[in-house]
Amino acid sequence: MMKLKIKSGDIVKVIAGNHKGAQGKVLGVDREKNRAIIEGVNMVSKHTKPSATSPQGGIVKKEASIHVSNLSLIDAKTKTATKVGFRMEGDSKVRFSKKSNQVI
């Protein structure tokens, strides 16, 4: 597994693929597959059978994962896509924006 530069709760922009230009909040990250689920991006239709939780069944729209190489973090200060770096501040390792040099 490699170190990922995005975490749940980050705001990211899709920089490649069918959903290029879309922005959203990261709902979850799968570190083993290097993929992330972004709110409102890459929606797929899932056919569900009737069950106790959903007695009607039917077609449900939900988000599918996107590879992290197609995502770029949005800098809170400049509101643009930025690269992420790591540095030590005291005894803790922190992420920072390479565009604005601010801690994320």
PDB file of C-alpha atoms in Angstrom:
ATOM      1  CA  MET A   1       0.000   0.000   0.000  1.00  0.00           C
ATOM      2  CA  MET A   2       1.209   3.470  -0.829  1.00  0.00           C
ATOM      3  CA  LYS A   3       0.665   6.632   1.195  1.00  0.00           C
ATOM      4  CA  LEU A   4      -2.387   8.521  -0.075  1.00  0.00           C
ATOM      5  CA  LYS A   5      -2.491  12.295  -0.090  1.00  0.00           C
ATOM      6  CA  ILE A   6      -6.266  12.613   0.247  1.00  0.00           C
ATOM      7  CA  LYS A   7      -8.449  11.725   3.222  1.00  0.00           C
ATOM      8  CA  SER A   8     -12.156  11.467   3.978  1.00  0.00           C
ATOM      9  CA  GLY A   9     -13.700  14.916   4.274  1.00  0.00           C
ATOM     10  CA  ASP A  10     -11.331  16.629   1.814  1.00  0.00           C
ATOM     11  CA  ILE A  11     -12.720  18.648  -1.103  1.00  0.00           C
ATOM     12  CA  VAL A  12     -11.249  17.352  -4.365  1.00  0.00           C
ATOM     13  CA  LYS A  13     -11.494  18.027  -8.103  1.00  0.00           C
ATOM     14  CA  VAL A  14     -11.558  15.319 -10.781  1.00  0.00           C
ATOM     15  CA  ILE A  15      -8.704  16.079 -13.198  1.00  0.00           C
ATOM     16  CA  ALA A  16      -9.114  13.182 -15.661  1.00  0.00           C
ATOM     17  CA  GLY A  17     -11.760  10.823 -16.972  1.00  0.00           C
ATOM     18  CA  ASN A  18     -15.460  11.093 -17.805  1.00  0.00           C
ATOM     19  CA  HIS A  19     -16.179  13.371 -14.835  1.00  0.00           C
ATOM     20  CA  LYS A  20     -13.298  15.793 -15.425  1.00  0.00           C
ATOM     21  CA  GLY A  21     -13.878  19.158 -13.744  1.00  0.00           C
ATOM     22  CA  ALA A  22     -16.349  17.874 -11.157  1.00  0.00           C
ATOM     23  CA  GLN A  23     -15.757  18.752  -7.510  1.00  0.00           C
ATOM     24  CA  GLY A  24     -16.988  17.063  -4.371  1.00  0.00           C
ATOM     25  CA  LYS A  25     -16.303  15.924  -0.843  1.00  0.00           C
ATOM     26  CA  VAL A  26     -14.469  12.631  -0.252  1.00  0.00           C
ATOM     27  CA  LEU A  27     -16.877  10.208   1.435  1.00  0.00           C
ATOM     28  CA  GLY A  28     -14.441   7.324   1.798  1.00  0.00           C
ATOM     29  CA  VAL A  29     -11.039   6.028   0.720  1.00  0.00           C
ATOM     30  CA  ASP A  30     -10.030   2.439  -0.118  1.00  0.00           C
ATOM     31  CA  ARG A  31      -6.284   2.385   0.567  1.00  0.00           C
ATOM     32  CA  GLU A  32      -5.782  -1.157  -0.768  1.00  0.00           C
ATOM     33  CA  LYS A  33      -7.246  -0.324  -4.198  1.00  0.00           C
ATOM     34  CA  ASN A  34      -6.082   3.350  -4.246  1.00  0.00           C
ATOM     35  CA  ARG A  35      -9.637   4.528  -4.922  1.00  0.00           C
ATOM     36  CA  ALA A  36     -11.936   7.142  -3.370  1.00  0.00           C
ATOM     37  CA  ILE A  37     -15.690   7.762  -3.357  1.00  0.00           C
ATOM     38  CA  ILE A  38     -16.625  11.375  -4.123  1.00  0.00           C
ATOM     39  CA  GLU A  39     -20.015  12.860  -3.221  1.00  0.00           C
ATOM     40  CA  GLY A  40     -22.179  13.336  -6.345  1.00  0.00           C
ATOM     41  CA  VAL A  41     -19.501  12.170  -8.822  1.00  0.00           C
ATOM     42  CA  ASN A  42     -19.415   8.945 -10.884  1.00  0.00           C
ATOM     43  CA  MET A  43     -23.022   7.969 -10.142  1.00  0.00           C
ATOM     44  CA  VAL A  44     -24.010   4.426 -11.155  1.00  0.00           C
ATOM     45  CA  SER A  45     -27.359   2.610 -11.186  1.00  0.00           C
ATOM     46  CA  LYS A  46     -27.498  -0.429  -8.907  1.00  0.00           C
ATOM     47  CA  HIS A  47     -30.362  -2.888  -9.261  1.00  0.00           C
ATOM     48  CA  THR A  48     -31.510  -4.139  -5.861  1.00  0.00           C
ATOM     49  CA  LYS A  49     -33.753  -7.045  -4.958  1.00  0.00           C
ATOM     50  CA  PRO A  50     -36.578  -6.505  -2.472  1.00  0.00           C
ATOM     51  CA  SER A  51     -35.386  -7.079   1.094  1.00  0.00           C
ATOM     52  CA  ALA A  52     -36.402  -6.280   4.663  1.00  0.00           C
ATOM     53  CA  THR A  53     -34.615  -2.911   4.534  1.00  0.00           C
ATOM     54  CA  SER A  54     -35.995  -1.951   1.107  1.00  0.00           C
ATOM     55  CA  PRO A  55     -39.222  -3.899   0.503  1.00  0.00           C
ATOM     56  CA  GLN A  56     -39.803  -2.231  -2.870  1.00  0.00           C
ATOM     57  CA  GLY A  57     -36.391  -3.003  -4.418  1.00  0.00           C
ATOM     58  CA  GLY A  58     -35.674  -1.325  -7.738  1.00  0.00           C
ATOM     59  CA  ILE A  59     -32.908   0.831  -9.174  1.00  0.00           C
ATOM     60  CA  VAL A  60     -30.779   2.866  -6.757  1.00  0.00           C
ATOM     61  CA  LYS A  61     -28.333   5.609  -7.772  1.00  0.00           C
ATOM     62  CA  LYS A  62     -25.076   5.614  -5.800  1.00  0.00           C
ATOM     63  CA  GLU A  63     -21.493   6.848  -6.106  1.00  0.00           C
ATOM     64  CA  ALA A  64     -18.819   4.551  -7.518  1.00  0.00           C
ATOM     65  CA  SER A  65     -15.141   4.895  -6.674  1.00  0.00           C
ATOM     66  CA  ILE A  66     -12.555   6.842  -8.687  1.00  0.00           C
ATOM     67  CA  HIS A  67      -8.822   6.157  -8.773  1.00  0.00           C
ATOM     68  CA  VAL A  68      -6.872   8.660  -6.651  1.00  0.00           C
ATOM     69  CA  SER A  69      -4.535   9.495  -9.556  1.00  0.00           C
ATOM     70  CA  ASN A  70      -7.527  11.200 -11.214  1.00  0.00           C
ATOM     71  CA  LEU A  71      -8.128  13.465  -8.197  1.00  0.00           C
ATOM     72  CA  SER A  72      -6.498  16.683  -7.019  1.00  0.00           C
ATOM     73  CA  LEU A  73      -7.012  18.361  -3.658  1.00  0.00           C
ATOM     74  CA  ILE A  74      -8.664  21.809  -3.619  1.00  0.00           C
ATOM     75  CA  ASP A  75      -6.687  24.402  -1.654  1.00  0.00           C
ATOM     76  CA  ALA A  76      -8.860  26.168   0.937  1.00  0.00           C
ATOM     77  CA  LYS A  77      -7.083  29.513   0.486  1.00  0.00           C
ATOM     78  CA  THR A  78      -6.830  29.792  -3.320  1.00  0.00           C
ATOM     79  CA  LYS A  79      -9.860  27.551  -4.168  1.00  0.00           C
ATOM     80  CA  THR A  80      -7.825  25.851  -6.923  1.00  0.00           C
ATOM     81  CA  ALA A  81      -6.321  22.395  -7.386  1.00  0.00           C
ATOM     82  CA  THR A  82      -2.994  21.906  -5.662  1.00  0.00           C
ATOM     83  CA  LYS A  83      -0.354  19.284  -5.005  1.00  0.00           C
ATOM     84  CA  VAL A  84       0.073  17.979  -1.472  1.00  0.00           C
ATOM     85  CA  GLY A  85       3.317  17.740   0.456  1.00  0.00           C
ATOM     86  CA  PHE A  86       4.283  16.444   3.886  1.00  0.00           C
ATOM     87  CA  ARG A  87       6.523  18.102   6.457  1.00  0.00           C
ATOM     88  CA  MET A  88       7.317  17.845  10.140  1.00  0.00           C
ATOM     89  CA  GLU A  89       6.010  20.571  12.460  1.00  0.00           C
ATOM     90  CA  GLY A  90       7.309  19.865  15.919  1.00  0.00           C
ATOM     91  CA  ASP A  91       6.688  16.188  16.595  1.00  0.00           C
ATOM     92  CA  SER A  92       3.816  15.783  14.132  1.00  0.00           C
ATOM     93  CA  LYS A  93       3.766  15.108  10.401  1.00  0.00           C
ATOM     94  CA  VAL A  94       1.342  17.445   8.587  1.00  0.00           C
ATOM     95  CA  ARG A  95       0.013  17.817   5.044  1.00  0.00           C
ATOM     96  CA  PHE A  96       0.474  21.172   3.330  1.00  0.00           C
ATOM     97  CA  SER A  97      -0.588  22.793   0.073  1.00  0.00           C
ATOM     98  CA  LYS A  98       2.322  23.323  -2.290  1.00  0.00           C
ATOM     99  CA  LYS A  99       0.517  26.287  -3.907  1.00  0.00           C
ATOM    100  CA  SER A 100      -0.134  28.363  -0.791  1.00  0.00           C
ATOM    101  CA  ASN A 101       2.278  26.607   1.627  1.00  0.00           C
ATOM    102  CA  GLN A 102      -0.591  26.399   4.174  1.00  0.00           C
ATOM    103  CA  VAL A 103      -1.188  23.386   6.448  1.00  0.00           C
ATOM    104  CA  ILE A 104      -4.257  21.406   5.384  1.00  0.00           C
TER     105      ILE A 104
END
